[in-house]
PDB file of C-alpha atoms in Angstrom:
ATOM      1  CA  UNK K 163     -46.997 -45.430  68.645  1.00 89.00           C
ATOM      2  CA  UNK K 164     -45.646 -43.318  71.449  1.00 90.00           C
ATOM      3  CA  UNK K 165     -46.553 -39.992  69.307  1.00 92.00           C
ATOM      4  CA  UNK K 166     -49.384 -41.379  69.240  1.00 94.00           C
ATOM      5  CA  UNK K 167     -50.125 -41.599  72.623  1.00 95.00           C
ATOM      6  CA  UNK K 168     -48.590 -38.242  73.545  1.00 95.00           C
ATOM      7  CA  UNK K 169     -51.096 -37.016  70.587  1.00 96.00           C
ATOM      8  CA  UNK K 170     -53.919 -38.038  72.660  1.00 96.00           C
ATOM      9  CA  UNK K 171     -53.159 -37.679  75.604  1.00 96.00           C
ATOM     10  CA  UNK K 172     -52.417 -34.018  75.115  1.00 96.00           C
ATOM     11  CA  UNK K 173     -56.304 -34.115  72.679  1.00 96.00           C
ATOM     12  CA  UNK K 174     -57.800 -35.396  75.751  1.00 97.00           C
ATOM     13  CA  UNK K 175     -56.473 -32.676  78.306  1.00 96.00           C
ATOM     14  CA  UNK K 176     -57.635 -29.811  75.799  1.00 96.00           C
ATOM     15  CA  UNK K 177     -60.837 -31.142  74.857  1.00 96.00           C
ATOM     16  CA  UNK K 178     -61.660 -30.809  78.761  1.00 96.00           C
ATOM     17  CA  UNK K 179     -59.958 -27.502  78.785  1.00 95.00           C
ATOM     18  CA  UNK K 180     -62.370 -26.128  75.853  1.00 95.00           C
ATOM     19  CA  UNK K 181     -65.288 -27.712  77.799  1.00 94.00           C
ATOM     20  CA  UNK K 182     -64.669 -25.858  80.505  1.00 94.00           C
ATOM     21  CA  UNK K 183     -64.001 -22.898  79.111  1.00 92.00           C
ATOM     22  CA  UNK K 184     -66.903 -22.910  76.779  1.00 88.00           C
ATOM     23  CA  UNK K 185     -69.707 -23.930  79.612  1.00 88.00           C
ATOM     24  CA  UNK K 186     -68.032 -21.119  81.704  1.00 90.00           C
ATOM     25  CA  UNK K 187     -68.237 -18.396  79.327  1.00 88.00           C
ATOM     26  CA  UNK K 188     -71.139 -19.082  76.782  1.00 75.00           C
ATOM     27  CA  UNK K 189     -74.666 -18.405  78.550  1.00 68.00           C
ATOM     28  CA  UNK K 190     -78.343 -17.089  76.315  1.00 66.00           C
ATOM     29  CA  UNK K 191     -76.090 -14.338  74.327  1.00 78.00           C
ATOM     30  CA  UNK K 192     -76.520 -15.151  70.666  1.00 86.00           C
ATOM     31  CA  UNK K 193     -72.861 -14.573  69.696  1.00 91.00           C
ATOM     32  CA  UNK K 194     -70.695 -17.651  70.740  1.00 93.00           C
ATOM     33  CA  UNK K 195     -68.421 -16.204  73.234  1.00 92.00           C
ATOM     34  CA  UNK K 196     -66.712 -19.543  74.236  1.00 93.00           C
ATOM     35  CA  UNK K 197     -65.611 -20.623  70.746  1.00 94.00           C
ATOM     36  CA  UNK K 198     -64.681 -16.922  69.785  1.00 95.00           C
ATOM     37  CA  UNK K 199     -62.076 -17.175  73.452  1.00 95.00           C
ATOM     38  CA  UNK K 200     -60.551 -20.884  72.720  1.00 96.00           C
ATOM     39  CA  UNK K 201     -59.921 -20.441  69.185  1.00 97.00           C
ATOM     40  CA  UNK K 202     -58.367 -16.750  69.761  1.00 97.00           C
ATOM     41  CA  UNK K 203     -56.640 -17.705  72.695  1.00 97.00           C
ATOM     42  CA  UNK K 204     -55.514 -21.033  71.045  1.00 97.00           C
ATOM     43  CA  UNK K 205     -54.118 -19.067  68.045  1.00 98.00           C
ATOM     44  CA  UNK K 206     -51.876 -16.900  70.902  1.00 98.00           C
ATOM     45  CA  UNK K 207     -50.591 -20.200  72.484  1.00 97.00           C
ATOM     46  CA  UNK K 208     -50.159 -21.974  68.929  1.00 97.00           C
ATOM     47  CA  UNK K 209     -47.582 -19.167  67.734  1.00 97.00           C
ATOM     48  CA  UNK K 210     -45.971 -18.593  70.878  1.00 97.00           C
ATOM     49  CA  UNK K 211     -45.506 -22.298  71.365  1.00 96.00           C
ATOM     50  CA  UNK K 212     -44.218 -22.998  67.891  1.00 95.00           C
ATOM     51  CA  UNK K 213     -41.543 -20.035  67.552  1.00 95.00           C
ATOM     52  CA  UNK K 214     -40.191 -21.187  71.151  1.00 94.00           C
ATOM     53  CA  UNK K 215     -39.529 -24.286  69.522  1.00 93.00           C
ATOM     54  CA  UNK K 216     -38.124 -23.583  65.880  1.00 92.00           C
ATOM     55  CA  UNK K 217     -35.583 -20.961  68.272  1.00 88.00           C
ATOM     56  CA  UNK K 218     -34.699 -23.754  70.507  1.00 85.00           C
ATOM     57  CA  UNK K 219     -33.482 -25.715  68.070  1.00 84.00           C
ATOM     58  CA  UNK K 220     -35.083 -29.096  65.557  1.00 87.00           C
ATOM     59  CA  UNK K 221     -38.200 -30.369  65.632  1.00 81.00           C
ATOM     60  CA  UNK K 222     -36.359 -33.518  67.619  1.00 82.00           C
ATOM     61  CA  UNK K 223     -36.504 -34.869  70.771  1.00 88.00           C
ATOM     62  CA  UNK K 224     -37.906 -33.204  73.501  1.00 88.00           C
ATOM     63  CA  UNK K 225     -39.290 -30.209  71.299  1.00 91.00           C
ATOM     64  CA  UNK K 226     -40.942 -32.476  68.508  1.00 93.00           C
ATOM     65  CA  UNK K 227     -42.968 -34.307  72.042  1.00 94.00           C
ATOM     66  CA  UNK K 228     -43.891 -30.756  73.305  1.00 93.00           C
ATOM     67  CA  UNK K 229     -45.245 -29.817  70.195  1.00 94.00           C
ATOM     68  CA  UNK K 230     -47.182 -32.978  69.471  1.00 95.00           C
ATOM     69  CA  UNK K 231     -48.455 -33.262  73.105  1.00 95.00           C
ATOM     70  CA  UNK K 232     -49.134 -28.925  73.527  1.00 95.00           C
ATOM     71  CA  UNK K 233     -49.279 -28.174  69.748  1.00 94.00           C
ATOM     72  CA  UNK K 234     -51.069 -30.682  67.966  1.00 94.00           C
ATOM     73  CA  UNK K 235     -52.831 -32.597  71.091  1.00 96.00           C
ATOM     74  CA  UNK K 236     -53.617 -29.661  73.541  1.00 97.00           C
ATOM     75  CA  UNK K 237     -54.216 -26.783  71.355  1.00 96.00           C
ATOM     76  CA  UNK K 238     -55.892 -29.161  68.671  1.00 95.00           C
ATOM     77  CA  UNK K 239     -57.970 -29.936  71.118  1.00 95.00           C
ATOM     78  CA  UNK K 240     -58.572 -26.828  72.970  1.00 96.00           C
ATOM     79  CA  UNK K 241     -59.415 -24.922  69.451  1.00 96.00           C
ATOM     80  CA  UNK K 242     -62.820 -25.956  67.538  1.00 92.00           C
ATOM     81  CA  UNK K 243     -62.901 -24.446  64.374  1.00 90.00           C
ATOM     82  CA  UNK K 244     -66.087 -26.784  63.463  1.00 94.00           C
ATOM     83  CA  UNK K 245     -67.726 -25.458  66.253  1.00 93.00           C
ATOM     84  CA  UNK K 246     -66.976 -21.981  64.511  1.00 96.00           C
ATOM     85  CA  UNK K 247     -68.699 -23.447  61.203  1.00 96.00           C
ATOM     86  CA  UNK K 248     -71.609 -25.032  62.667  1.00 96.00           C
ATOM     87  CA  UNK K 249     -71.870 -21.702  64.786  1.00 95.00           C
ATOM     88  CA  UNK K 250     -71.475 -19.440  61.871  1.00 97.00           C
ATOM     89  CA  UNK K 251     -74.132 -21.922  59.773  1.00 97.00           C
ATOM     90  CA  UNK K 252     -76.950 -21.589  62.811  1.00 95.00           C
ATOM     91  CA  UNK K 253     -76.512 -17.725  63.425  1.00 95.00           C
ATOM     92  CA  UNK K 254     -76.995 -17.263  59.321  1.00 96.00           C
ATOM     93  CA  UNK K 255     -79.716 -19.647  58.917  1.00 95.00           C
ATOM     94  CA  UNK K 256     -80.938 -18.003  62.088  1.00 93.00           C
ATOM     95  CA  UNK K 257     -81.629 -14.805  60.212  1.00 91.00           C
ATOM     96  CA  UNK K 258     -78.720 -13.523  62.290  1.00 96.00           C
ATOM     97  CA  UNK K 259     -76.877 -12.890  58.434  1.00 96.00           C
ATOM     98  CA  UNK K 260     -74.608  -9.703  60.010  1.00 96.00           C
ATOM     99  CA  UNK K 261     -73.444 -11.438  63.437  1.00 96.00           C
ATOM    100  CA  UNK K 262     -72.787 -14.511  61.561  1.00 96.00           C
ATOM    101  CA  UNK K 263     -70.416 -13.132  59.048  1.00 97.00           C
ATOM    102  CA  UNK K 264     -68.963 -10.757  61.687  1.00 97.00           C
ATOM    103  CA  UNK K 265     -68.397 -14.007  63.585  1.00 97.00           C
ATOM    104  CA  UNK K 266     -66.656 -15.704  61.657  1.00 97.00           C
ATOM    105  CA  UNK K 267     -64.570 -13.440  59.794  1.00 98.00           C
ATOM    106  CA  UNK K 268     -63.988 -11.959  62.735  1.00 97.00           C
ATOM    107  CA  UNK K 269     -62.957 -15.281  64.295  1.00 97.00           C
ATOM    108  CA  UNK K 270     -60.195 -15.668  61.711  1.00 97.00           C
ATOM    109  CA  UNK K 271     -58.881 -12.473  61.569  1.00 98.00           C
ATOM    110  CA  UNK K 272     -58.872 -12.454  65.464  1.00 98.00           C
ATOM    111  CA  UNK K 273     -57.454 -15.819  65.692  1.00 98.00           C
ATOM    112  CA  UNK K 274     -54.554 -14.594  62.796  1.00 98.00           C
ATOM    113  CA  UNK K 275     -53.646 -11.340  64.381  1.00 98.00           C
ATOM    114  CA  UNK K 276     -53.494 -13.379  67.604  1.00 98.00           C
ATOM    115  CA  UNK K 277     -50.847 -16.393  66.403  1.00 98.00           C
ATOM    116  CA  UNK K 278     -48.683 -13.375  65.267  1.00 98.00           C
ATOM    117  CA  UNK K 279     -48.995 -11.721  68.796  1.00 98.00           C
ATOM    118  CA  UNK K 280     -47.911 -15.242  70.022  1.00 98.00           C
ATOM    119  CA  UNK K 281     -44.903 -15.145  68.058  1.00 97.00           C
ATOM    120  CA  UNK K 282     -43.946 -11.751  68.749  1.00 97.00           C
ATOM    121  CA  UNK K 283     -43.864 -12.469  72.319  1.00 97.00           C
ATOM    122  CA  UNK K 284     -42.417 -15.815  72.260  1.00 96.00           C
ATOM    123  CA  UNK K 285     -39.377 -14.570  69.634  1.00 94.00           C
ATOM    124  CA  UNK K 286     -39.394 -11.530  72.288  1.00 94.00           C
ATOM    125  CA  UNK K 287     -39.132 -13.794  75.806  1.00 92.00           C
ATOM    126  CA  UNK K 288     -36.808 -16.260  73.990  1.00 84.00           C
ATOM    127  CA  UNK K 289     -33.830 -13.870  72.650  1.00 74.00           C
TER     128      UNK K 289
END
């Protein structure tokens, strides 16, 4: 139950975070500049977060309640890969075919190349 909790509470906090970074950033442009920067961004923190933690040691303890409270509850709440689908659905039913696939290709390949940046950095910081 207390994984749980820490699950939630950490859902909770990101949730907010994506709100606010979403309302702050997305305006009339067409191309959905708040999902594109939580889910990229998200993808940094994910990788650097989780390679901190497999070179600190078992997912135990202290690191296994970071990672469900900041991995899984933060960042899964920060990140919205559905609002990436439903984006990617309205921009090609839109008639907006090329900026919908760029989208959301783009999205994933951004998002990959970012968790990889996050784990270079973290496996550089952390030796």
């Amino acid at each position: 139950m207390r994984a749980f909790a820490v699950v939630v509470a950490g859902g909770a906090a990101g949730t907010l975070g994506r709100h606010g970074v979403s309302s702050w950033l997305d305006s009339t442009h067409l191309f959905p500049t708040g999902t594109f920067v939580v889910n990229v961004t998200g993808s940094f923190v994910l990788g650097a977060l989780l390679a901190a933690l497999v070179v600190r040691g078992d997912d135990t303890g202290d690191r296994r309640t970071l990672r469900l409270l900041l991995g899984t509850g933060f960042l899964g709440g920060y990140t919205t890969y559905s609002a990436l689908a439903v984006e990617t659905d309205t921009l090609l039913r839109g008639d907006h075919v090329a900026l919908g696939l760029t989208y959301a290709v783009g999205s994933v390949l951004a998002g990959l190349v970012a968790a990889a940046a996050g784990i270079a950095a973290a496996r550089a910081v952390t030796r």
